[in-house]
CSV table of C-alpha atoms in Angstrom, one decimal:
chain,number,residue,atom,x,y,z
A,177,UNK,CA,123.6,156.4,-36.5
A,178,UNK,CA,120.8,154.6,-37.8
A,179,UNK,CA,117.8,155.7,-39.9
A,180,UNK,CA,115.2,152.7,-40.0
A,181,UNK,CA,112.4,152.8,-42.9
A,182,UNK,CA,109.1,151.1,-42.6
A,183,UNK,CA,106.0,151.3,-44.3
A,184,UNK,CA,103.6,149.6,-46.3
A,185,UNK,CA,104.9,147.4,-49.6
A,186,UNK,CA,105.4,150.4,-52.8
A,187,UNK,CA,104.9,153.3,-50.0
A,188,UNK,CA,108.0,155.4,-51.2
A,189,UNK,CA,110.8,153.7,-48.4
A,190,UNK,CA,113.6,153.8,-51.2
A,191,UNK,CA,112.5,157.5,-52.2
A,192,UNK,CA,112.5,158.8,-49.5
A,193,UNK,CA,115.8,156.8,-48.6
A,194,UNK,CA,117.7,158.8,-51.9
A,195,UNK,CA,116.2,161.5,-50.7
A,196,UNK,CA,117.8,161.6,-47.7
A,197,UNK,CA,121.1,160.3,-49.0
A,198,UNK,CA,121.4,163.5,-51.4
A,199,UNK,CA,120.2,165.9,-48.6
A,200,UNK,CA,123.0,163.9,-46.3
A,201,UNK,CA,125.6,164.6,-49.5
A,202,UNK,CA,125.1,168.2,-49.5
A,203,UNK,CA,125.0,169.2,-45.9
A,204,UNK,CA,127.3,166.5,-44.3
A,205,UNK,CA,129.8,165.9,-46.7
A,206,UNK,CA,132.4,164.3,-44.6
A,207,UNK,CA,129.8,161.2,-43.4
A,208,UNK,CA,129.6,158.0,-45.1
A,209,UNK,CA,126.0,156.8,-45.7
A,210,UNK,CA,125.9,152.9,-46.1
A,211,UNK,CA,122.1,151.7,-47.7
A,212,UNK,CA,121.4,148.5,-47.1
A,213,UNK,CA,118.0,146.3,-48.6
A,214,UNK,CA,116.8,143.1,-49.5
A,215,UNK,CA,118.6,142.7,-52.7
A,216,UNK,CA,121.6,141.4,-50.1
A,217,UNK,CA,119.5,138.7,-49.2
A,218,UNK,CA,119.2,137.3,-52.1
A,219,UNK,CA,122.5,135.5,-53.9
A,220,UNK,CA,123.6,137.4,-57.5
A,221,UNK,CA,120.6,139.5,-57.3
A,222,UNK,CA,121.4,143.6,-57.5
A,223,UNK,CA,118.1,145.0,-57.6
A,224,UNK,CA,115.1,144.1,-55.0
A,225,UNK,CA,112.7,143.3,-57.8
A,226,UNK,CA,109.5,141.0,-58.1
A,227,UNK,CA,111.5,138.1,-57.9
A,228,UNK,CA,113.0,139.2,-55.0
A,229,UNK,CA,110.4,140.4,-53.3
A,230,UNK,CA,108.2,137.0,-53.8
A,231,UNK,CA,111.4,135.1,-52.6
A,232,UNK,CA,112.2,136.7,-49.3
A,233,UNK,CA,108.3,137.3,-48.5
A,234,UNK,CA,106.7,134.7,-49.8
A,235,UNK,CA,107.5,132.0,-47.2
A,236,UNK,CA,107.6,132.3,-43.2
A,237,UNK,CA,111.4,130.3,-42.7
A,238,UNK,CA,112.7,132.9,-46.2
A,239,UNK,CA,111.5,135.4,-44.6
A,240,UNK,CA,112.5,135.0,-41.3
A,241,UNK,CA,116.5,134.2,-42.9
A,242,UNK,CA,116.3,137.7,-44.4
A,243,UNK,CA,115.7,139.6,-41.2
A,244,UNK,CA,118.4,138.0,-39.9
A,245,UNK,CA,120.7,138.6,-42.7
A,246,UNK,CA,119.6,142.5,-43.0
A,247,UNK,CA,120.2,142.8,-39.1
A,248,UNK,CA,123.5,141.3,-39.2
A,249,UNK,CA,124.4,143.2,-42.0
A,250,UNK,CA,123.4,146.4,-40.4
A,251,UNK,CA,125.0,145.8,-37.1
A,252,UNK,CA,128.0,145.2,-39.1
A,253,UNK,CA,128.4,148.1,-40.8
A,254,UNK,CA,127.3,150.3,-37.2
A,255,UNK,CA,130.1,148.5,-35.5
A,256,UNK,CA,132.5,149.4,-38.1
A,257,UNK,CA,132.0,153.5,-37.4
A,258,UNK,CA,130.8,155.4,-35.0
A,259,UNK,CA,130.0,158.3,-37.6
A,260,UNK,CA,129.1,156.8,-40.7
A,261,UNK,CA,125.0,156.8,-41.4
A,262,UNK,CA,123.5,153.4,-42.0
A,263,UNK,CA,120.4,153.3,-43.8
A,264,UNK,CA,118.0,150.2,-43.8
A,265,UNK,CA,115.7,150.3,-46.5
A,266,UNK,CA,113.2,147.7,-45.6
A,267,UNK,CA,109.5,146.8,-44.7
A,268,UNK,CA,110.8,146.1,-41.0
A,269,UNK,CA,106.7,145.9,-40.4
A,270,UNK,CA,107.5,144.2,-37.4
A,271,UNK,CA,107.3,145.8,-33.6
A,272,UNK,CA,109.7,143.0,-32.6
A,273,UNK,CA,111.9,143.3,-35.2
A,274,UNK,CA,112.5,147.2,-34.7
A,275,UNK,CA,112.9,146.3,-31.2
A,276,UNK,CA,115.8,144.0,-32.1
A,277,UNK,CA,117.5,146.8,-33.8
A,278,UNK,CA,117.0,149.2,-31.4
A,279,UNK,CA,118.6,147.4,-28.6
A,280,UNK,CA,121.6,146.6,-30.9
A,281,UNK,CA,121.9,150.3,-31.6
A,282,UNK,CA,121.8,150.7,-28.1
A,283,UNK,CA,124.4,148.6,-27.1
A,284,UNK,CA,126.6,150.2,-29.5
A,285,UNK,CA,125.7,153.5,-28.2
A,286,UNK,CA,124.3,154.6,-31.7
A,287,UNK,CA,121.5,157.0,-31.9
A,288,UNK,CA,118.6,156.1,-34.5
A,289,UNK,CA,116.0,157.3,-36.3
A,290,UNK,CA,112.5,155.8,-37.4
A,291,UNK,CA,110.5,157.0,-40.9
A,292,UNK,CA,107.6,156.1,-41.2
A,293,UNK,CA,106.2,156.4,-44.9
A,294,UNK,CA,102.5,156.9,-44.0
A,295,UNK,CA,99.9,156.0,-47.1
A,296,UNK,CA,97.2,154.4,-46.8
A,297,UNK,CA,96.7,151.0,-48.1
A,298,UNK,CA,94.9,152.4,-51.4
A,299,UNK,CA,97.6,154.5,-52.3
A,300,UNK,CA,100.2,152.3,-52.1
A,301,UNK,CA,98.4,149.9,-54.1
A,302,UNK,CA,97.9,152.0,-56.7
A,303,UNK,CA,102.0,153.1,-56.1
A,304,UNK,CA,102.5,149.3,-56.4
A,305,UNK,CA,100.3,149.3,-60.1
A,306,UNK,CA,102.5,152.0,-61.3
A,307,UNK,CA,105.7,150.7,-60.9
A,308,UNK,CA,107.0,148.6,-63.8
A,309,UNK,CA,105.8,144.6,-63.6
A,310,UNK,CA,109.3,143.7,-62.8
A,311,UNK,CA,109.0,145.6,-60.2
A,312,UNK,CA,105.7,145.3,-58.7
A,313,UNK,CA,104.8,143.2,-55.5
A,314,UNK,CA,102.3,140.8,-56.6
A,315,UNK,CA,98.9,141.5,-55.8
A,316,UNK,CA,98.3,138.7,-53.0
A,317,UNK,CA,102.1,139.1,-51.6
A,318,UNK,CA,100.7,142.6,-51.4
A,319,UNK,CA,97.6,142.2,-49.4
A,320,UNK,CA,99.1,139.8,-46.9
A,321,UNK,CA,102.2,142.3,-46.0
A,322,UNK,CA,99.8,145.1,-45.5
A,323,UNK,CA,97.7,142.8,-43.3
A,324,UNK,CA,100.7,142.1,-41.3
A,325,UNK,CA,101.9,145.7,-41.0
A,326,UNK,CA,102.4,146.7,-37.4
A,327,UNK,CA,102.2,150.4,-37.4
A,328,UNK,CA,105.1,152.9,-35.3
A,329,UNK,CA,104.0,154.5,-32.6
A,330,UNK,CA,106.1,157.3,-31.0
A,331,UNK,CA,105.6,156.5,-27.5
A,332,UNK,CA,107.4,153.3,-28.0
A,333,UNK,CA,111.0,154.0,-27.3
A,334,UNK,CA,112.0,151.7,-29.7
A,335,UNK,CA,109.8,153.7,-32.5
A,336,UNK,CA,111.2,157.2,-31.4
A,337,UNK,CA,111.9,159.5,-32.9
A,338,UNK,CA,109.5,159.0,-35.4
A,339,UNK,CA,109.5,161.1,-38.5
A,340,UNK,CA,106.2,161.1,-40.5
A,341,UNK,CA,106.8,161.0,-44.8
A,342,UNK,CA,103.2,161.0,-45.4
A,343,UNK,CA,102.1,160.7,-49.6
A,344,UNK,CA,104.2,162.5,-51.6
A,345,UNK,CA,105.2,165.6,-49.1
A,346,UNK,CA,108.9,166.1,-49.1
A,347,UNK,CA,110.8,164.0,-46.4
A,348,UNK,CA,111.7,166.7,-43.6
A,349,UNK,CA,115.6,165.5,-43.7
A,350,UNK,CA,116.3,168.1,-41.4
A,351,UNK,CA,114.3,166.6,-38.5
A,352,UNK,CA,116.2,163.1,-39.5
A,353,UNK,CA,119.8,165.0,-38.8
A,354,UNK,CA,118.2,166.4,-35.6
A,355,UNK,CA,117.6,163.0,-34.3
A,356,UNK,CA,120.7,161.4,-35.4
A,357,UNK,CA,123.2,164.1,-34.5
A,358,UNK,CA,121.5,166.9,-32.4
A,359,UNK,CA,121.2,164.2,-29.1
A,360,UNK,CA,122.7,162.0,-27.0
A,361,UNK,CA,122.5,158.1,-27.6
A,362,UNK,CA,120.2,155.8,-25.0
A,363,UNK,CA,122.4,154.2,-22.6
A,364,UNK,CA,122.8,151.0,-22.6
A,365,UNK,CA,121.3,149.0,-19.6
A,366,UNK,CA,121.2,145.4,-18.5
A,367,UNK,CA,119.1,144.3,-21.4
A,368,UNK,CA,121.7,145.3,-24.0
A,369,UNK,CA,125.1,144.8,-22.6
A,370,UNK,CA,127.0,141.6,-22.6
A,371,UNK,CA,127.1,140.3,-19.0
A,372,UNK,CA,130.8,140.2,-17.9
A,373,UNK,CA,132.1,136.2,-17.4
A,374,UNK,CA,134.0,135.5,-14.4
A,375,UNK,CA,138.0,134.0,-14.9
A,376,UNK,CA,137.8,130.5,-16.5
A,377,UNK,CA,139.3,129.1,-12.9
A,378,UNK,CA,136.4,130.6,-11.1
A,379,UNK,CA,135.3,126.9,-9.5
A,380,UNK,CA,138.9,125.9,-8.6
A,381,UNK,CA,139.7,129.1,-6.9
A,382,UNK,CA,136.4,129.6,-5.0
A,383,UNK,CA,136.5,126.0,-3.9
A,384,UNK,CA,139.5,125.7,-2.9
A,385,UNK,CA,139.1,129.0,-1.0
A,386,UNK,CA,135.7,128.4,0.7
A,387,UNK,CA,136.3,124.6,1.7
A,388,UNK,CA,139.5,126.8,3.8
A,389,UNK,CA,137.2,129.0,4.8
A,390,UNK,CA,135.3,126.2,6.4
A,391,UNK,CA,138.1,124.4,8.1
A,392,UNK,CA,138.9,127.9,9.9
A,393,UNK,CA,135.7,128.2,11.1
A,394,UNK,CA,135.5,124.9,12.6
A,395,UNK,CA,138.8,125.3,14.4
A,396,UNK,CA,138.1,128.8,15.7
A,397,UNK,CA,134.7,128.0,17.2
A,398,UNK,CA,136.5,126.0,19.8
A,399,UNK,CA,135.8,127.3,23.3
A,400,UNK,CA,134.2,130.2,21.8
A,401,UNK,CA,131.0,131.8,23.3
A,402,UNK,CA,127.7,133.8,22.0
A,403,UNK,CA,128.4,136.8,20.8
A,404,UNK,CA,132.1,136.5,20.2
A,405,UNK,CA,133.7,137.4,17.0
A,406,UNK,CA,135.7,134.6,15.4
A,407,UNK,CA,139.0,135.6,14.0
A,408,UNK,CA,139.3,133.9,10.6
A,409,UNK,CA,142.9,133.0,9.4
A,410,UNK,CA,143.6,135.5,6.3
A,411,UNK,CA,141.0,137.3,6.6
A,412,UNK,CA,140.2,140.9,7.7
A,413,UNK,CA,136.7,140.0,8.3
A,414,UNK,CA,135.4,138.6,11.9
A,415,UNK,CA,132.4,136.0,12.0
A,416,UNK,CA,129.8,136.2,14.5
A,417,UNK,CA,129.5,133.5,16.6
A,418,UNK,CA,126.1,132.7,17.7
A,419,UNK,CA,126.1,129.2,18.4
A,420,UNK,CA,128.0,125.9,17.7
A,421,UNK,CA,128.6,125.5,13.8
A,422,UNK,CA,128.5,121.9,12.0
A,423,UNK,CA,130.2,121.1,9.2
A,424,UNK,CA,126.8,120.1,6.9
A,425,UNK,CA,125.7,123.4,7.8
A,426,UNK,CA,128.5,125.3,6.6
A,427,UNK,CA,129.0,123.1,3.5
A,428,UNK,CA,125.1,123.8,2.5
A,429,UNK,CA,125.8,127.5,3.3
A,430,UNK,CA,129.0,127.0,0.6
A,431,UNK,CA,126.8,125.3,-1.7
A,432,UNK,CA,124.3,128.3,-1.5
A,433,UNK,CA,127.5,130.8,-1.9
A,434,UNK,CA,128.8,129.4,-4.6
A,435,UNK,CA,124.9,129.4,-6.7
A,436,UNK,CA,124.5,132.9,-6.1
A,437,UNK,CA,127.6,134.0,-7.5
A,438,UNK,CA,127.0,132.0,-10.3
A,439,UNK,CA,124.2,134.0,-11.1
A,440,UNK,CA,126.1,137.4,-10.5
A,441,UNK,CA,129.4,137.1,-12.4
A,442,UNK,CA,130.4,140.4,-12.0
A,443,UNK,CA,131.1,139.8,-8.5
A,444,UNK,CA,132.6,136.8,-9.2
A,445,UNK,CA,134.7,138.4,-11.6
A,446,UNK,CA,135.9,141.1,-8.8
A,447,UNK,CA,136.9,138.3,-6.7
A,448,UNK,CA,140.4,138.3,-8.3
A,449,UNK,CA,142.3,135.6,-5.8
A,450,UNK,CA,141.8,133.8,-2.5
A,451,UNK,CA,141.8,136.4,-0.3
A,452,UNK,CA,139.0,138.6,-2.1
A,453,UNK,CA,136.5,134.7,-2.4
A,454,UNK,CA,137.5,134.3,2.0
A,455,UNK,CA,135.7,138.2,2.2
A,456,UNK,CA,133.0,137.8,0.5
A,457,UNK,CA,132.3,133.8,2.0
A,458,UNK,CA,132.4,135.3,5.5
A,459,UNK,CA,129.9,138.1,4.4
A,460,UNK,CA,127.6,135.6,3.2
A,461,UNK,CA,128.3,133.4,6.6
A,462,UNK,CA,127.2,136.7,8.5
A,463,UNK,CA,124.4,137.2,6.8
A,464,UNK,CA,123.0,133.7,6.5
A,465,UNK,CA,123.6,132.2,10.1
């Protein structure tokens, strides 16, 4: 599972992330909790200081290599258990972002879990004075990322649930372990899931197989009429014969075939050998003479 944090710059995302860690420690014992933040983005560096801060946010292309590195990095440590509790302590102020990670938890078949630490921008700048200046965001660095904050919103699916740590109330852990553990995961749909490659010989077999195809046809429309159904050699399917066939118009009806699948290689995929390709050719034939 996977809690995401986001909030404002010095709006209590690490507190409330120890928070949650000691309330996971005491009333789910046997689950890891992995914490990840920006100080892996940064080479040497073990705490996600000033300096750190100003390097990763300062500049567009930085900060754009440690999204990347904090997504990888989480997806990583998903992947590696289904049970363990990955926590990503982060600005993630982006709707885009978050969206990114949903669909990875997704595919994974993960649940998640969004807190949002809600201050205004007054309080955490006044958070942000209190902390010690090693620690501080500087004050224009500050004012930019709260301009740039794109606030959760519940009805977003990629937002839900959405747990609310507003000030300095107690984080509500238990409504965290409800979303991550009381409720099935999102399944996975066409967005999220590696589309399945056909076999590395598809063009060899399927042209080999339809130029066959092809050659039958032409031989079996030989004294046929309207309205007959041509017996194909090898294949279990018959092909309605409406009127004479020429070879340019089955070869632009292969060329058509052979595009489509393509595009669909999951059906390609099924089409294991010759006789499965001569099927679904004649289909195709049906269909589009």
């Amino acid at each position: 599972p996977l809690v995401l944090l986001c909030g404002l710059p010095s709006s209590g995302k690490s507190t409330r992330a120890r928070q949650l860690i000691e309330y996971l420690s005491v009333k789910f014992p046997d689950r890891r909790v992995s914490l990840i933040d920006e100080s892996i983005c940064v080479s040497g560096s073990t705490t996600a200081g000033a300096a750190v801060k100003t390097a990763i946010y300062a500049g567009a292309a930085a900060e754009k290599e440690a999204r990347s590195c904090l997504k990888s990095e989480t997806e990583q440590r998903l992947a590696a258990s289904p049970t363990d509790v990955v926590i990503l302590d982060s600005l993630n102020y982006i709707k885009g972002y978050r969206y990114e990670l949903y669909c990875s938890v997704k595919h994974l078949r993960h649940t998640q879990c969004l807190i949002h630490c809600d201050v205004s921008p007054e309080t955490a700048k006044s958070w942000n004075a209190q902390r010690p200046v090693e620690d501080r965001y500087p004050e224009d660095l500050f004012d930019q990322l709260c301009a740039r904050f794109e606030e959760p919103n519940a009805t977003n699916r990629w937002d839900s649930p959405l747990v609310l740590a507003p000030n300095a109330e107690p984080l509500l852990c238990s409504n965290v372990c409800q979303a991550l553990f009381n409720r099935a995961p999102d399944r996975p749909n066409q967005s999220t899931q590696s589309r399945p490659s056909a076999a590395s010989d598809f063009l060899p077999n399927f042209d080999a197989a339809t130029r066959d195809v092809m050659q039958r046809v032409m031989a079996a429309q030989t004294g046929a009429l309207p309205g007959d159904e041509l017996i194909i050699a090898g294949c279990k399917r018959r092909l309605i014969y409406t009127r004479q066939l020429t070879m340019g118009e089955l070869q632009r009806c292969r060329k058509q075939f052979l595009t489509g699948l393509r595009s669909r290689p999951a059906t390609a995929a099924a089409a294991t050998d010759a006789a499965a390709v001569t099927e679904l050719f004649v289909d195709y034939l049906n269909s589009a003479l």
